[in-house]
Short mmCIF file of N, CA and C in Angstrom, two decimals:
data_model
loop_
_atom_site.label_atom_id
_atom_site.label_comp_id
_atom_site.label_asym_id
_atom_site.label_seq_id
_atom_site.Cartn_x
_atom_site.Cartn_y
_atom_site.Cartn_z
N MET P 269 -83.94 -45.16 24.11
CA MET P 269 -83.84 -45.47 23.00
C MET P 269 -85.38 -45.48 22.30
N THR P 270 -85.59 -44.92 21.13
CA THR P 270 -86.86 -44.95 20.52
C THR P 270 -87.19 -46.29 20.01
N PRO P 271 -88.74 -46.93 19.72
CA PRO P 271 -88.90 -48.02 19.09
C PRO P 271 -88.39 -48.25 17.77
N HIS P 272 -88.02 -47.39 17.23
CA HIS P 272 -87.75 -47.35 15.73
C HIS P 272 -86.01 -47.43 15.61
N THR P 273 -85.45 -47.30 16.68
CA THR P 273 -83.76 -47.48 16.78
C THR P 273 -83.56 -48.85 16.60
N LEU P 274 -82.50 -49.25 15.54
CA LEU P 274 -81.90 -50.27 15.14
C LEU P 274 -80.89 -50.91 16.36
N HIS P 275 -81.28 -51.89 16.61
CA HIS P 275 -79.97 -52.79 17.62
C HIS P 275 -79.21 -53.81 17.03
N VAL P 276 -78.36 -54.09 17.76
CA VAL P 276 -77.35 -55.12 17.22
C VAL P 276 -77.20 -55.85 18.67
N LYS P 277 -76.53 -56.80 18.43
CA LYS P 277 -76.13 -57.82 19.56
C LYS P 277 -74.62 -58.05 19.66
N LEU P 278 -74.03 -57.82 21.07
CA LEU P 278 -72.59 -58.06 21.06
C LEU P 278 -72.33 -59.17 20.67
N ARG P 279 -71.17 -59.79 19.79
CA ARG P 279 -70.83 -61.35 19.72
C ARG P 279 -70.50 -61.80 20.84
N SER P 280 -69.65 -61.19 21.84
CA SER P 280 -69.09 -61.78 23.07
C SER P 280 -68.17 -60.65 23.84
N ALA P 281 -68.54 -60.50 24.98
CA ALA P 281 -67.78 -59.68 25.70
C ALA P 281 -66.35 -59.88 25.63
N LYS P 282 -65.90 -61.31 25.58
CA LYS P 282 -64.48 -61.47 25.42
C LYS P 282 -63.58 -60.84 24.18
N ARG P 283 -64.59 -60.97 22.93
CA ARG P 283 -64.02 -60.16 21.89
C ARG P 283 -63.81 -58.91 21.90
N LEU P 284 -64.89 -58.22 22.72
CA LEU P 284 -64.74 -56.49 22.94
C LEU P 284 -63.69 -56.20 23.87
N ASP P 285 -63.52 -57.05 24.65
CA ASP P 285 -62.24 -56.94 25.86
C ASP P 285 -61.01 -56.91 24.91
N GLU P 286 -61.07 -58.25 24.21
CA GLU P 286 -59.58 -58.43 23.38
C GLU P 286 -59.24 -57.32 22.38
N ALA P 287 -60.49 -56.59 21.92
CA ALA P 287 -60.10 -55.77 20.74
C ALA P 287 -59.70 -54.30 21.50
N MET P 288 -60.23 -54.23 22.61
CA MET P 288 -59.86 -53.05 23.59
C MET P 288 -58.42 -53.14 23.97
N THR P 289 -57.95 -54.36 24.65
CA THR P 289 -56.58 -54.64 25.00
C THR P 289 -55.77 -54.33 23.99
N PHE P 290 -56.07 -55.07 22.50
CA PHE P 290 -55.17 -55.07 21.57
C PHE P 290 -54.85 -53.49 21.26
N ARG P 291 -55.67 -52.58 21.22
CA ARG P 291 -55.77 -51.42 20.92
C ARG P 291 -55.15 -50.59 21.99
N GLY P 292 -55.03 -50.91 23.09
CA GLY P 292 -54.39 -50.56 24.42
C GLY P 292 -55.35 -49.26 24.81
N LEU P 293 -56.81 -49.70 24.81
CA LEU P 293 -57.86 -48.75 25.46
C LEU P 293 -58.57 -49.18 26.66
N THR P 294 -58.76 -48.33 27.68
CA THR P 294 -59.58 -48.55 28.68
C THR P 294 -60.99 -48.38 28.63
N ASN P 295 -61.86 -48.71 29.36
CA ASN P 295 -63.21 -48.37 29.30
C ASN P 295 -63.39 -46.58 29.07
N ARG P 296 -62.48 -45.95 29.94
CA ARG P 296 -62.37 -44.30 29.71
C ARG P 296 -61.75 -44.04 28.41
N GLY P 297 -60.98 -44.60 27.98
CA GLY P 297 -60.35 -44.42 26.71
C GLY P 297 -61.37 -44.49 25.46
N LEU P 298 -62.05 -45.46 25.40
CA LEU P 298 -63.00 -45.96 24.26
C LEU P 298 -64.17 -44.83 24.57
N ALA P 299 -64.56 -44.69 26.10
CA ALA P 299 -65.43 -43.58 26.17
C ALA P 299 -65.19 -42.28 25.54
N ALA P 300 -64.32 -42.02 25.57
CA ALA P 300 -63.64 -40.63 25.08
C ALA P 300 -63.57 -40.53 23.66
N ARG P 301 -63.19 -41.61 23.25
CA ARG P 301 -63.39 -41.69 21.66
C ARG P 301 -64.65 -41.68 21.15
N THR P 302 -65.58 -42.37 21.79
CA THR P 302 -67.11 -42.66 21.13
C THR P 302 -68.10 -41.72 21.75
N GLY P 303 -68.06 -41.08 22.78
CA GLY P 303 -68.84 -40.54 23.33
C GLY P 303 -70.06 -41.21 24.17
N ILE P 304 -69.67 -42.48 24.34
CA ILE P 304 -70.53 -43.52 25.00
C ILE P 304 -70.03 -43.38 26.53
N HIS P 305 -70.77 -43.72 27.31
CA HIS P 305 -70.45 -43.46 28.86
C HIS P 305 -69.87 -44.44 29.27
N ARG P 306 -68.73 -44.26 29.98
CA ARG P 306 -67.78 -45.49 30.32
C ARG P 306 -68.66 -46.79 31.07
N SER P 307 -69.43 -46.35 31.83
CA SER P 307 -70.17 -47.52 32.49
C SER P 307 -70.96 -48.62 31.66
N THR P 308 -71.39 -47.81 30.44
CA THR P 308 -72.09 -48.64 29.52
C THR P 308 -70.97 -49.78 28.76
N ILE P 309 -69.79 -48.80 28.55
CA ILE P 309 -68.71 -49.69 27.97
C ILE P 309 -68.23 -50.96 29.09
N ALA P 310 -68.22 -50.72 30.13
CA ALA P 310 -67.68 -51.44 31.10
C ALA P 310 -68.94 -52.51 31.21
N HIS P 311 -70.09 -52.30 31.22
CA HIS P 311 -71.29 -53.35 31.19
C HIS P 311 -71.15 -54.34 29.62
N TRP P 312 -70.78 -53.68 28.57
CA TRP P 312 -70.66 -54.67 27.58
C TRP P 312 -69.45 -55.59 27.63
N ARG P 313 -68.40 -54.97 27.94
CA ARG P 313 -67.02 -55.62 28.26
C ARG P 313 -67.09 -56.73 29.19
N SER P 314 -68.04 -56.62 30.27
CA SER P 314 -68.10 -57.61 31.38
C SER P 314 -68.95 -58.63 31.01
N GLY P 315 -69.89 -58.27 29.90
CA GLY P 315 -70.97 -59.36 29.49
C GLY P 315 -72.62 -58.93 30.34
N ARG P 316 -72.28 -57.93 31.12
CA ARG P 316 -73.92 -57.97 31.81
C ARG P 316 -74.65 -57.21 30.92
N ARG P 317 -74.17 -56.24 29.87
CA ARG P 317 -75.09 -56.03 28.71
C ARG P 317 -74.83 -56.80 27.33
N THR P 318 -75.68 -56.74 26.40
CA THR P 318 -75.26 -57.62 24.98
C THR P 318 -75.89 -56.64 24.11
N ARG P 319 -76.85 -56.06 24.54
CA ARG P 319 -77.44 -55.02 23.45
C ARG P 319 -77.09 -53.53 23.17
N ALA P 320 -76.84 -53.36 22.04
CA ALA P 320 -76.46 -51.85 21.78
C ALA P 320 -77.03 -51.39 20.52
N GLY P 321 -77.16 -49.99 20.44
CA GLY P 321 -77.86 -49.43 19.31
C GLY P 321 -76.89 -49.25 18.30
N TYR P 322 -77.42 -49.40 16.92
CA TYR P 322 -76.27 -49.47 15.82
C TYR P 322 -75.62 -48.29 15.81
N THR P 323 -75.95 -47.16 15.94
CA THR P 323 -75.00 -45.69 16.02
C THR P 323 -74.01 -46.31 17.07
N ASP P 324 -74.10 -46.73 18.19
CA ASP P 324 -73.17 -46.89 18.83
C ASP P 324 -72.13 -48.10 18.43
N ALA P 325 -72.73 -49.17 18.15
CA ALA P 325 -71.83 -50.14 17.39
C ALA P 325 -70.88 -49.74 16.45
N LEU P 326 -71.37 -48.80 15.45
CA LEU P 326 -70.45 -48.24 14.62
C LEU P 326 -69.30 -47.15 15.13
N LYS P 327 -69.73 -46.63 16.20
CA LYS P 327 -68.98 -45.61 16.84
C LYS P 327 -67.62 -46.40 17.27
N ILE P 328 -68.21 -47.69 18.03
CA ILE P 328 -66.99 -48.83 18.77
C ILE P 328 -66.20 -49.16 17.69
N ALA P 329 -66.94 -49.88 16.89
CA ALA P 329 -65.89 -50.28 15.55
C ALA P 329 -65.14 -49.42 14.96
N GLU P 330 -65.26 -48.23 14.67
CA GLU P 330 -64.53 -47.10 14.16
C GLU P 330 -63.37 -46.84 15.18
N ALA P 331 -63.58 -46.83 16.38
CA ALA P 331 -62.74 -46.40 17.09
C ALA P 331 -61.69 -47.34 17.63
N LEU P 332 -61.93 -48.82 17.44
CA LEU P 332 -61.26 -49.98 17.31
C LEU P 332 -60.74 -50.27 15.89
N ASP P 333 -61.06 -49.68 14.95
CA ASP P 333 -60.50 -49.93 13.74
C ASP P 333 -60.70 -51.39 13.10
N MET P 334 -61.91 -51.41 13.32
CA MET P 334 -62.35 -52.95 12.83
C MET P 334 -63.67 -53.02 12.44
N PRO P 335 -63.95 -54.03 11.37
CA PRO P 335 -65.51 -54.10 10.86
C PRO P 335 -66.51 -54.17 11.98
N THR P 336 -67.41 -53.55 12.01
CA THR P 336 -68.59 -53.71 12.92
C THR P 336 -69.05 -54.96 13.16
N GLU P 337 -68.94 -55.94 12.10
CA GLU P 337 -69.53 -57.31 12.08
C GLU P 337 -68.46 -58.06 13.05
N HIS P 338 -67.37 -57.81 13.09
CA HIS P 338 -66.21 -58.37 14.17
C HIS P 338 -66.80 -58.52 15.53
N LEU P 339 -67.43 -57.26 15.91
CA LEU P 339 -67.94 -57.31 17.19
C LEU P 339 -69.64 -57.44 17.47
N PHE P 340 -70.24 -57.05 16.46
CA PHE P 340 -71.70 -56.97 16.64
C PHE P 340 -72.36 -57.76 15.52
N VAL P 341 -73.62 -58.40 15.76
CA VAL P 341 -74.29 -59.12 14.99
C VAL P 341 -75.72 -58.54 14.89
N PRO P 342 -76.61 -58.59 13.91
CA PRO P 342 -77.91 -57.78 13.65
C PRO P 342 -78.86 -58.42 14.84
N GLU P 343 -79.61 -57.52 15.16
CA GLU P 343 -80.57 -58.30 16.06
C GLU P 343 -82.15 -58.34 15.45
N PRO P 344 -82.66 -59.43 15.56
CA PRO P 344 -84.00 -59.66 14.65
C PRO P 344 -84.99 -58.42 15.49
N ALA P 345 -85.79 -57.89 14.56
CA ALA P 345 -86.81 -56.72 15.06
C ALA P 345 -87.84 -57.64 15.93
N THR P 346 -88.18 -57.08 16.86
CA THR P 346 -89.42 -57.17 17.80
C THR P 346 -90.27 -56.33 18.15
N GLY P 347 -91.55 -56.76 18.78
CA GLY P 347 -92.56 -55.57 19.36
C GLY P 347 -93.34 -54.82 17.73
N THR P 348 -93.64 -54.03 18.14
CA THR P 348 -94.98 -53.27 17.50
C THR P 348 -94.56 -53.23 16.05
N LEU P 349 -93.36 -52.40 16.03
CA LEU P 349 -92.91 -52.11 14.54
C LEU P 349 -92.65 -53.41 13.46
N ALA P 350 -92.30 -54.37 13.98
CA ALA P 350 -92.16 -55.75 13.68
C ALA P 350 -93.60 -56.07 13.28
N ASP P 351 -94.45 -56.17 14.19
CA ASP P 351 -95.82 -56.50 14.09
C ASP P 351 -96.47 -55.67 12.92
N ARG P 352 -96.18 -54.45 12.65
CA ARG P 352 -97.06 -53.40 11.75
C ARG P 352 -96.45 -53.92 10.51
N ARG P 353 -95.19 -54.30 10.44
CA ARG P 353 -94.42 -54.72 9.14
C ARG P 353 -94.84 -55.97 8.53
N ALA P 354 -95.32 -56.86 9.47
CA ALA P 354 -95.67 -58.23 9.06
C ALA P 354 -97.28 -57.94 8.45
N SER P 355 -98.02 -57.41 8.90
CA SER P 355 -99.41 -57.11 8.47
C SER P 355 -99.53 -56.58 7.18
#
């Protein structure tokens, strides 16, 4: 991902797991609907990973037919881009 990519944070792995279970989707099924690799989805679902690109968050929310805000929260900007904006 580039430094200019917007990122979000997964609210909780449990919430993603419950949403997928409710929709009857496996990691492979959600991967097929979103184009996101199934191992990435497995990492989010297990809690080993919490950060996602905004575009991926939108794809997941759409595939699960729920608001993005139900699964993800904005991540504060950090690094050089934020530093440039602050000055």
